[in-house]
Tab-separated table of C-alpha atoms and ligand atoms in Angstrom:
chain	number	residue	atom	x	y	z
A	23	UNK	CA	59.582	95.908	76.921
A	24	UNK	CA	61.525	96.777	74.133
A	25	UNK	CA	64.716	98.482	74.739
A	26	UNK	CA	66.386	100.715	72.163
A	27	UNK	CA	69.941	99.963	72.006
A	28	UNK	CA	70.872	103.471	73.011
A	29	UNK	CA	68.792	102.599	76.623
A	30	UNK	CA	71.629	100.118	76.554
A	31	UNK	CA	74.753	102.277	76.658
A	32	UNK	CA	72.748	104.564	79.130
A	33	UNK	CA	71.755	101.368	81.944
A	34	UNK	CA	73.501	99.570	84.482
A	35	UNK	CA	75.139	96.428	85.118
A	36	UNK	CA	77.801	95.057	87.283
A	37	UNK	CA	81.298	94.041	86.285
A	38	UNK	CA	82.174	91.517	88.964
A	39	UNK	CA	81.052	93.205	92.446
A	40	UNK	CA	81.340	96.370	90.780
A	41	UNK	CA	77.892	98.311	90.450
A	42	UNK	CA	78.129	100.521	87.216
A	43	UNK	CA	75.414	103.022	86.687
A	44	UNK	CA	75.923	103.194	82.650
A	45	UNK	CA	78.143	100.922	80.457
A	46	UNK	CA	80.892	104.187	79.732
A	47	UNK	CA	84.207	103.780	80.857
A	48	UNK	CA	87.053	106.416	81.459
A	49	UNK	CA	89.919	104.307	80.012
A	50	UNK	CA	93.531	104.902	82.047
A	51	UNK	CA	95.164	108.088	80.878
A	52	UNK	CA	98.663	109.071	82.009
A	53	UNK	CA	98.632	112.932	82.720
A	54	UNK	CA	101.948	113.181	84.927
A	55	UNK	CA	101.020	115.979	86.905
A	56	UNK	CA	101.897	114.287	90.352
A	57	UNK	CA	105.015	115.832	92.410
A	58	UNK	CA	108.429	113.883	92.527
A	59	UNK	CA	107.650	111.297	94.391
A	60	UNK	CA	104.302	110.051	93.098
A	61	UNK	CA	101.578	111.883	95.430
A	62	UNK	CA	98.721	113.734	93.705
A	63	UNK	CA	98.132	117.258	94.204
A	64	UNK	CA	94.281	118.291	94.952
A	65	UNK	CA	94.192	119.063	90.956
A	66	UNK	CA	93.555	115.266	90.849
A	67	UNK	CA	90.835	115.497	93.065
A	68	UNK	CA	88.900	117.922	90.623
A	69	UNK	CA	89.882	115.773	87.694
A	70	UNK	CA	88.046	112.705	88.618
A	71	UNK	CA	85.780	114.687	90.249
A	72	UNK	CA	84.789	116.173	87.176
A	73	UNK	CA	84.874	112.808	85.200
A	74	UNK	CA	82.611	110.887	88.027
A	75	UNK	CA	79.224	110.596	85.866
A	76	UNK	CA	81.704	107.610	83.689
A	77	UNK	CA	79.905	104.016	85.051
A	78	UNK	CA	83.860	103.533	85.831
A	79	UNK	CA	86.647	105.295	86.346
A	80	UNK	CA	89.760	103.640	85.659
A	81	UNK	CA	92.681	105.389	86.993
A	82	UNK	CA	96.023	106.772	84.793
A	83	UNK	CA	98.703	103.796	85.401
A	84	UNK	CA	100.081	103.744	88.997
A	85	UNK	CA	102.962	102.808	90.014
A	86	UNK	CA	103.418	99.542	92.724
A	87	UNK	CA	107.092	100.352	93.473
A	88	UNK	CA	109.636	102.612	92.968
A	89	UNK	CA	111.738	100.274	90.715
A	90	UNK	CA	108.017	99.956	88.659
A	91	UNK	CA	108.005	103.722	87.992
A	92	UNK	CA	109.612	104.700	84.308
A	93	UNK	CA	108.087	108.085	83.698
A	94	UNK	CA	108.415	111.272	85.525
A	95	UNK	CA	105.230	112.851	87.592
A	96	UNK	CA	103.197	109.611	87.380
A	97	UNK	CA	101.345	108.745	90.467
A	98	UNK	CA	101.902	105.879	93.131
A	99	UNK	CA	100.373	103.574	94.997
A	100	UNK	CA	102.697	102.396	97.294
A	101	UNK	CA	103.596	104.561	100.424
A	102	UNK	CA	101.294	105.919	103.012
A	103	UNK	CA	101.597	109.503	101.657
A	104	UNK	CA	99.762	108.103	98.392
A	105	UNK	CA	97.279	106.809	100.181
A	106	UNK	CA	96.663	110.209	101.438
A	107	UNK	CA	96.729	111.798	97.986
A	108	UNK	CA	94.308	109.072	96.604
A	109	UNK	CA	91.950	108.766	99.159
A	110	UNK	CA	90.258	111.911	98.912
A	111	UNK	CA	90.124	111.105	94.860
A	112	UNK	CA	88.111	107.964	96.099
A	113	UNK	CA	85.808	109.638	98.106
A	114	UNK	CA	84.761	112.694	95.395
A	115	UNK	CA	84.005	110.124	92.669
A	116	UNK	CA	81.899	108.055	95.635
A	117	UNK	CA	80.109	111.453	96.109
A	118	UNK	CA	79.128	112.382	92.638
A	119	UNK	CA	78.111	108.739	92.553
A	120	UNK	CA	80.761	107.244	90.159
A	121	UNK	CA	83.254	103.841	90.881
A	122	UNK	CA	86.640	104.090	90.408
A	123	UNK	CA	89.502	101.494	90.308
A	124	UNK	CA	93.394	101.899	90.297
A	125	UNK	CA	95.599	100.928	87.366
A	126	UNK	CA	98.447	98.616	89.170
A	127	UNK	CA	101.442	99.695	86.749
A	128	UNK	CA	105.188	98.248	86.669
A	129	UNK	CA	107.004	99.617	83.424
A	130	UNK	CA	109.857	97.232	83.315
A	131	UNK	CA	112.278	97.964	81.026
A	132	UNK	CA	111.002	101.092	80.099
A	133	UNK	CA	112.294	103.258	82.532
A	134	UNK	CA	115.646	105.189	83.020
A	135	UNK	CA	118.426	105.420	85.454
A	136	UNK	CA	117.241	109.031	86.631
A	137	UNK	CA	114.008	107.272	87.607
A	138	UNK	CA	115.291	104.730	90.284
A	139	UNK	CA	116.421	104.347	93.238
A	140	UNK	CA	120.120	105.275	92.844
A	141	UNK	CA	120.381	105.179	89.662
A	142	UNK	CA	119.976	101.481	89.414
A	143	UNK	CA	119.201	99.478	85.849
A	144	UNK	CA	115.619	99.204	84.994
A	145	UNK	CA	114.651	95.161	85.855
A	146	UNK	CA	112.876	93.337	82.451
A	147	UNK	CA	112.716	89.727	81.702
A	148	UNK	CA	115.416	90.042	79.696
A	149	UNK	CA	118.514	92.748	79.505
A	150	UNK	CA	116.791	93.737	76.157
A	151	UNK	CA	116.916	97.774	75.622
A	152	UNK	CA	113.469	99.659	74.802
A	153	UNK	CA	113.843	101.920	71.996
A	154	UNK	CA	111.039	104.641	73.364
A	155	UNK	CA	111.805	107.757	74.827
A	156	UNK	CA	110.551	108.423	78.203
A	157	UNK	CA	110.198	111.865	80.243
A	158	UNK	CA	112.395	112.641	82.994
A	159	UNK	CA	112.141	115.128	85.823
A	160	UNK	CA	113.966	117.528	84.215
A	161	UNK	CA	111.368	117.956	81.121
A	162	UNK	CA	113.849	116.061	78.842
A	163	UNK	CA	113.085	113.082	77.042
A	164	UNK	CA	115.555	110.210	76.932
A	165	UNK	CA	115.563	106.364	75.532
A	166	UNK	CA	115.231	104.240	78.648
A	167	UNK	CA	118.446	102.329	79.766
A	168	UNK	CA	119.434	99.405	79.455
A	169	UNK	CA	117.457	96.996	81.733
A	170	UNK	CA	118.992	94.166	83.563
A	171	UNK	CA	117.281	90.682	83.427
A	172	UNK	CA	115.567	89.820	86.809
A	173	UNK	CA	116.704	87.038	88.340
A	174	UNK	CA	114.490	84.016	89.197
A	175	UNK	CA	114.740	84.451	93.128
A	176	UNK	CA	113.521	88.709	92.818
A	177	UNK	CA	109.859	87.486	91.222
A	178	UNK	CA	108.391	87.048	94.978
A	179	UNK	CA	109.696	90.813	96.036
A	180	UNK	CA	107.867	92.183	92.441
A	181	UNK	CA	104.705	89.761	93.802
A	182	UNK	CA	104.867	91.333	97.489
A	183	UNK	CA	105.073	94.890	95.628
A	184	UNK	CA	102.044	94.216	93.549
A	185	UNK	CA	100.569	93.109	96.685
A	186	UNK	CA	101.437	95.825	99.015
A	187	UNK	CA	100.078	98.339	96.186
A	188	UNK	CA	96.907	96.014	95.921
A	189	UNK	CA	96.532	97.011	99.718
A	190	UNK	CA	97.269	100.338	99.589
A	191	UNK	CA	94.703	100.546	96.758
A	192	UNK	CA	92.142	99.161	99.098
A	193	UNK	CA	93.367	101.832	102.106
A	194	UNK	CA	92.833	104.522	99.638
A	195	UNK	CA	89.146	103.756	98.974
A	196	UNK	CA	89.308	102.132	95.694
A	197	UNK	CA	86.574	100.006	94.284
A	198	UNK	CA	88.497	97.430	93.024
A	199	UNK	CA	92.119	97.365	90.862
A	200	UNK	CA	93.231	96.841	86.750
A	201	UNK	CA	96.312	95.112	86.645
A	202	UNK	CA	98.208	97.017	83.773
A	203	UNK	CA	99.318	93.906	81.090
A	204	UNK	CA	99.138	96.216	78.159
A	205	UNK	CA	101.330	98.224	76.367
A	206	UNK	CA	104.561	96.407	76.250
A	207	UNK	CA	105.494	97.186	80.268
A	208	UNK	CA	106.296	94.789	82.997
A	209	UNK	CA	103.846	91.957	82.205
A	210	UNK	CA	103.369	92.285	78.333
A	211	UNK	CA	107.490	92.177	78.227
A	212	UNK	CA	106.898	88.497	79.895
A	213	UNK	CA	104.018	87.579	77.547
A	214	UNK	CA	105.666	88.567	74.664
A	215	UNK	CA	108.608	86.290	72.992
A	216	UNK	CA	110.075	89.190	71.580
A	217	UNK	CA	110.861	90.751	75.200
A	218	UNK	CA	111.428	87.663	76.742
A	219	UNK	CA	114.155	85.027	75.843
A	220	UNK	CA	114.834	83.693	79.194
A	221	UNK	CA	115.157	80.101	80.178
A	222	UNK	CA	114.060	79.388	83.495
A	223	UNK	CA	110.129	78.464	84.469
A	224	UNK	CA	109.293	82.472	83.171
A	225	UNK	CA	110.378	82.043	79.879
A	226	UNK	CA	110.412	79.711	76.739
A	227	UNK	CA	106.871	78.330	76.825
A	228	UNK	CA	103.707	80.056	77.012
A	229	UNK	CA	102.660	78.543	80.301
A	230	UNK	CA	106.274	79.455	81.135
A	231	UNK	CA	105.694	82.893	79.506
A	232	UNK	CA	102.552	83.515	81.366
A	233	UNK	CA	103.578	82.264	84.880
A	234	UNK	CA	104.257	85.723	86.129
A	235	UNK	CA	101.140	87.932	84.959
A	236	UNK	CA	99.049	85.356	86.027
A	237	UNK	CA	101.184	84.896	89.826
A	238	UNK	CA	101.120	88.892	89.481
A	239	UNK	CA	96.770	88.325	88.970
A	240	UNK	CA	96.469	86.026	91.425
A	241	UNK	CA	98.560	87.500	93.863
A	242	UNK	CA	96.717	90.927	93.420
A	243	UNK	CA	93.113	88.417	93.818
A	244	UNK	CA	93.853	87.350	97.029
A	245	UNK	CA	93.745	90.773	98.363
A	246	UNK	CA	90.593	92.109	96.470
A	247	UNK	CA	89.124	89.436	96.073
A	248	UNK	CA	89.129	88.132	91.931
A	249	UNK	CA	85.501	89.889	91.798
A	250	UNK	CA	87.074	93.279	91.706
A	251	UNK	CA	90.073	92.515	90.006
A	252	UNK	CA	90.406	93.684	86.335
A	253	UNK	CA	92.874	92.824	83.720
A	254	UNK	CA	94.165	95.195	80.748
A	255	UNK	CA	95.692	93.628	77.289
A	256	UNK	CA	96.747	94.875	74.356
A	257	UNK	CA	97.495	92.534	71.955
A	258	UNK	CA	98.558	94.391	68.867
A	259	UNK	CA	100.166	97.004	70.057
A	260	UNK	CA	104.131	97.719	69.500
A	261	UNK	CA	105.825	100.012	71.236
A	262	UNK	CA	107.010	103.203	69.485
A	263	UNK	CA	107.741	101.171	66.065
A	264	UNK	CA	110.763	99.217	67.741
A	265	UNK	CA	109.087	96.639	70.064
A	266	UNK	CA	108.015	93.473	67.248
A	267	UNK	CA	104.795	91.858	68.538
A	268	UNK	CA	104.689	88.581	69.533
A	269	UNK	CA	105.307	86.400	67.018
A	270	UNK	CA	101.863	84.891	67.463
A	271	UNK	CA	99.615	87.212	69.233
A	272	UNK	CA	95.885	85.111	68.807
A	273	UNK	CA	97.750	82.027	70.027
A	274	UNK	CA	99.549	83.620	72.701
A	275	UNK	CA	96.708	85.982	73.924
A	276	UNK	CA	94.009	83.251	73.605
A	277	UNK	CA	96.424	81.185	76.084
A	278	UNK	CA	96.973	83.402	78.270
A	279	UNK	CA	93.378	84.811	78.457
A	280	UNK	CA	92.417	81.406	79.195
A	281	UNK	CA	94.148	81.321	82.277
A	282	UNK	CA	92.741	84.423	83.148
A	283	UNK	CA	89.253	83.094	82.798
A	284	UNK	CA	89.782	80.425	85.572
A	285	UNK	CA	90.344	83.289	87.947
A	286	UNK	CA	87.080	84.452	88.366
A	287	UNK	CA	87.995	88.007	87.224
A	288	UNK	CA	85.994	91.052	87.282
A	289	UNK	CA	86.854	91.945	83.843
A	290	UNK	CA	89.239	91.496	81.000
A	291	UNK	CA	89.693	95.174	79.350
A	292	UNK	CA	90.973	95.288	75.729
A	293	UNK	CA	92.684	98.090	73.547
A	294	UNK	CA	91.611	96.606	69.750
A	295	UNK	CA	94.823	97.461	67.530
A	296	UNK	CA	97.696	100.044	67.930
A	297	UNK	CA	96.654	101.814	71.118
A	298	UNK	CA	95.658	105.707	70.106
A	299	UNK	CA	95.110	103.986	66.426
A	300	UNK	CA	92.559	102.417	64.396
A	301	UNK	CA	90.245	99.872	66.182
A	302	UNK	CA	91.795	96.914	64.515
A	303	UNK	CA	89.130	94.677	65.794
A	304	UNK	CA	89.002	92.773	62.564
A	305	UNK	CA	93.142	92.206	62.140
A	306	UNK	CA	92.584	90.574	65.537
A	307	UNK	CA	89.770	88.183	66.844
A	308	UNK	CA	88.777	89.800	69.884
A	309	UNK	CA	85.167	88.216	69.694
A	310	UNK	CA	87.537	84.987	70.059
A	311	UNK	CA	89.477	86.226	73.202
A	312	UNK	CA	85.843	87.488	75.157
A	313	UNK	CA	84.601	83.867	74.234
A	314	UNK	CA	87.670	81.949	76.039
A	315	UNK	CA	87.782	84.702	78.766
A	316	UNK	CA	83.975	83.807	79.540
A	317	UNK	CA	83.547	86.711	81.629
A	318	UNK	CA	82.157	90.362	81.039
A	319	UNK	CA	84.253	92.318	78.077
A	320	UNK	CA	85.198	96.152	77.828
A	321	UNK	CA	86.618	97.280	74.592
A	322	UNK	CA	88.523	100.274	74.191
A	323	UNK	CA	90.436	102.272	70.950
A	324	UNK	CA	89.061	104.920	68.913
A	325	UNK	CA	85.599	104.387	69.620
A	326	UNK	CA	82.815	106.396	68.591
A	327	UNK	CA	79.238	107.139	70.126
A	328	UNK	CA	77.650	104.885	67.112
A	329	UNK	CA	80.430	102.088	67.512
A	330	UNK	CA	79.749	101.895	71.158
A	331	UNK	CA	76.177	101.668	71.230
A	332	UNK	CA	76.488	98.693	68.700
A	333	UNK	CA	79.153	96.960	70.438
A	334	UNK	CA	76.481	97.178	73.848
A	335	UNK	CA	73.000	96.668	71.979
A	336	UNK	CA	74.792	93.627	70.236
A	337	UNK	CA	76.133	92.175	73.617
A	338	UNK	CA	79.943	92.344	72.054
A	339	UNK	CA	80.963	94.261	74.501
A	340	UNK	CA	79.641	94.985	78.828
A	341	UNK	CA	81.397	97.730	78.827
A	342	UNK	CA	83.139	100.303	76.272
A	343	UNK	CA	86.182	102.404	77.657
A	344	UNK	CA	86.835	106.521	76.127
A	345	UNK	CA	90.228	107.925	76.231
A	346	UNK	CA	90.779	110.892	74.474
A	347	UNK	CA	87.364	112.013	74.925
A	348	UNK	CA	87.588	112.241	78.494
A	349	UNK	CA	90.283	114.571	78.400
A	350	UNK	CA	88.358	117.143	76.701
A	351	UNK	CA	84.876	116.111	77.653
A	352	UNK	CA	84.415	115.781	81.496
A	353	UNK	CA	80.824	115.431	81.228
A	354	UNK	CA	81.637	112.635	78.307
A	355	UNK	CA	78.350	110.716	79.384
A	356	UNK	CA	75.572	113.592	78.875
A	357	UNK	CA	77.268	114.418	75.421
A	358	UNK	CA	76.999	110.489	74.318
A	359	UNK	CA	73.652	110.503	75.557
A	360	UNK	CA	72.115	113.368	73.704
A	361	UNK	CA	74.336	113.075	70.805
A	362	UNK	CA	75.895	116.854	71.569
A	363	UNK	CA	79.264	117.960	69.897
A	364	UNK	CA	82.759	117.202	71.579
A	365	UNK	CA	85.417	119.177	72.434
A	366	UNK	CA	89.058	118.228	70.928
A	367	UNK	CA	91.408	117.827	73.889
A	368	UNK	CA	94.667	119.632	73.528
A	369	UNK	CA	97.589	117.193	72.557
A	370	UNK	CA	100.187	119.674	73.789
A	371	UNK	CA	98.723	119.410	77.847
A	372	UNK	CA	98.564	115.361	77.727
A	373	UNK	CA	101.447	114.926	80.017
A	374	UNK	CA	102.602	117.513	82.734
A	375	UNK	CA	101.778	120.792	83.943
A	376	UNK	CA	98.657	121.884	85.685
A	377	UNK	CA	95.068	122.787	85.776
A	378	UNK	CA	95.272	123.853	82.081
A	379	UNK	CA	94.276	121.045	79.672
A	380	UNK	CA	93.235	118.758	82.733
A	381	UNK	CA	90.451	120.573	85.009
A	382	UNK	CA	89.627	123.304	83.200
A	383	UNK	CA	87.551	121.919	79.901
A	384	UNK	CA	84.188	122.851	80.080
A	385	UNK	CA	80.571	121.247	80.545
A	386	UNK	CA	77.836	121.190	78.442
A	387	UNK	CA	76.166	123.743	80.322
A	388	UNK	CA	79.132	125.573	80.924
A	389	UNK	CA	80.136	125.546	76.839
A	390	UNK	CA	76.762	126.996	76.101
A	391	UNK	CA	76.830	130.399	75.570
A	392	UNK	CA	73.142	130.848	73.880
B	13	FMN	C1	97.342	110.930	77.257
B	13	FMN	C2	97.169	109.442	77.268
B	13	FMN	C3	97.610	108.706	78.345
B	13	FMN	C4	97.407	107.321	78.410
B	13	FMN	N1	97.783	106.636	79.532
B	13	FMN	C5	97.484	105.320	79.662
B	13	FMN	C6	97.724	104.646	80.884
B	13	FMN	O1	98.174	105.229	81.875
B	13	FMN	N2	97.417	103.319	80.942
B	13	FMN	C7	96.901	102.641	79.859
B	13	FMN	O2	96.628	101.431	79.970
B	13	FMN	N3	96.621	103.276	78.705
B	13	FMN	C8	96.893	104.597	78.581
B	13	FMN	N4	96.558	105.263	77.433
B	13	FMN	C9	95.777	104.577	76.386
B	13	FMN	C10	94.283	104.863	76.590
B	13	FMN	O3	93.806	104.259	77.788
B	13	FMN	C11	93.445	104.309	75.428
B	13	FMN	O4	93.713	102.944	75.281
B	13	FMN	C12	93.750	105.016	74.107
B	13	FMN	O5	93.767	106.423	74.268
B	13	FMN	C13	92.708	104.636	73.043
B	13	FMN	O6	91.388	104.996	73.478
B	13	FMN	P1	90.671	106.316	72.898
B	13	FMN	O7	90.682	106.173	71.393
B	13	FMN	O8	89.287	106.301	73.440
B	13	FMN	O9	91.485	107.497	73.320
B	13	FMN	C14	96.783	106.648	77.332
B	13	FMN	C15	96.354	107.387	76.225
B	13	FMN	C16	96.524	108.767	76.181
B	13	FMN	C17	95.999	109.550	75.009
């Protein structure tokens, strides 16, 4: 039977033990409408809800700790009140028939004093400040503060964190978890050797340099099992203009995602170029990276409906995550599949407030008016 390569976008697969009923993604998308302390309202019930026809739902970055939190409203994965907030999220995707994992986040350095417990220094691999701004409770937006290098003997507390979330994730219902190594937070900051100058076994070389992600990984694995453990990179991606990339991101990346491809991972997730700008797939060789990763591939930035049909019919991709679209487009999936218009989401409701901009967009169906 011949297959048209459109079938392919539209059929399942599996990414590690994860059953996928189409080869869509909902990429992780920070909304910030959580309360204080990181527990969803029911409005994020609705929201996935809504979203559950993606073959995967990837949650908006969750924190593991307190200390890991560096934006105000963000969700968390760490107490048993979260659990309660997730859990029903978990169980209305597994209703509409969708699979969902959590986004294990730690910022780092990017975080604020107003953020932590007691107003202590954001931790980082090195006391290097972030030059970001970052949203605090009280709607402001500040640069983060200065972080203070973590010292050797506080890596095994981060681990047990990153653990303890890992559990929770699994209490809440969760099909499996993304470690977040993108986006200059936590783990990129230890990849990188423009966030990291330190000189003990987490720092200098790039085994050295990728020690902690991949104890962070592996750590994470033995709870889930490395089957449903996911892993997000961005490679070319600077932070707000300040953060230089590494000074070698192909060698770097392609060292560390060979590491990753001894784990026996679920998946390695990619954001081609400046995250939210062009797919840079060319200025990078992601084809490269998926080959020495040996394991199934979802790409992610700026695709479109055409791009992501290629990337499946040509087998350059298992998977392809949406952002953006997601926002605006709940039903994402039907659109894609009968090539219908989409619906701009509204820049200006990204990040706080409530149902407007996150549960109200409408359906196909609903959009129709005849
Ligand atoms: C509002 C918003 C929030 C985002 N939050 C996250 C996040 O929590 N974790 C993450 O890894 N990426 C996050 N991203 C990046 C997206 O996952 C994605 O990489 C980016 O939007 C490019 O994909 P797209 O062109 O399909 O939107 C966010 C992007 C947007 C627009």
């Amino acid at each position: 039977m011949t297959m048209t390569s459109e079938a392919t976008l539209f059929s399942p697969t599996t990414i590690g033990k994860i059953q996928v009923a189409n080869r869509i993604a909902m990429a992780p998308l920070t909304r910030s409408r959580a309360d204080r302390n990181g527990v969803h309202t029911p409005l994020a019930i609705e929201y996935y809800r809504q979203r559950a026809t993606a073959g995967l739902i990837i949650t908006e970055a969750t924190n593991i700790s307190r200390q890991g939190r560096g934006y105000a409203f963000t969700p968390g994965i760490y107490t048993e009140a979260h659990v309660d907030a997730w859990r029903p999220v978990t169980d209305a995707v597994h209703e509409a028939g969708g699979k969902i994992v959590c986004q294990l986040w730690h910022v780092g350095r990017m975080s604020h004093v107003d953020l932590q417990e007691n107003g202590a220094a954001p931790v980082a691999p090195s006391a290097i400040q972030a030059g970001e701004l970052i949203f605090l409770e009280t709607g402001k937006q500040a640069p983060p503060s200065m972080p203070r290098a973590l010292e050797t003997d506080e890596i095994p507390g981060i681990l047990e964190d990153y653990k303890n979330a890992a559990r929770c994730a699994m209490e809440a219902g969760f099909d499996g978890v993304e470690v977040h190594s993108a986006n200059c937070y936590l783990l990129d900051q230890f990849v990188r050797d423009s966030t990291n100058k330190r000189t003990d076994r987490y720092g200098g070389s790039l085994e050295n340099r990728t020690r902690f992600p991949v104890e962070v990984i592996s750590a994470v694995s033995e709870i889930w099992g490395p089957d449903r453990v996911g892993v997000r990179l961005s490679p070319l991606t600077r932070s707000a203009g300040d953060t230089p990339l590494d000074s070698d991101p192909q060698k770097t990346y392609g060292f560390y995602v060979e590491r990753l491809g001894k784990l026996g991972l679920a998946y390695l997730h990619c954001i081609e170029g400046q995250t939210r700008g062009d797919n840079a797939a060319s200025a990078f060789d992601f084809k490269a990276l998926h080959a020495i990763f040996g394991g199934k591939y979802i790409a992610n930035n700026s695709y479109s409906r055409e791009m992501a049909i290629e990337a499946i019919a040509s087998g350059y991709a298992e998977m392809v995550a949406f952002g953006r679209p997601f926002i605006g487009n709940p039903d994402l999936v039907e659109r894609l599949r009968r090539n219908a218009p989409l619906t701009e989401p509204n820049h200006a409701t990204f990040y706080g407030g409530a149902a407007a901009g996150y549960t109200d967009y409408k359906t196909l169906g609903e959009s129709v008016t005849g």
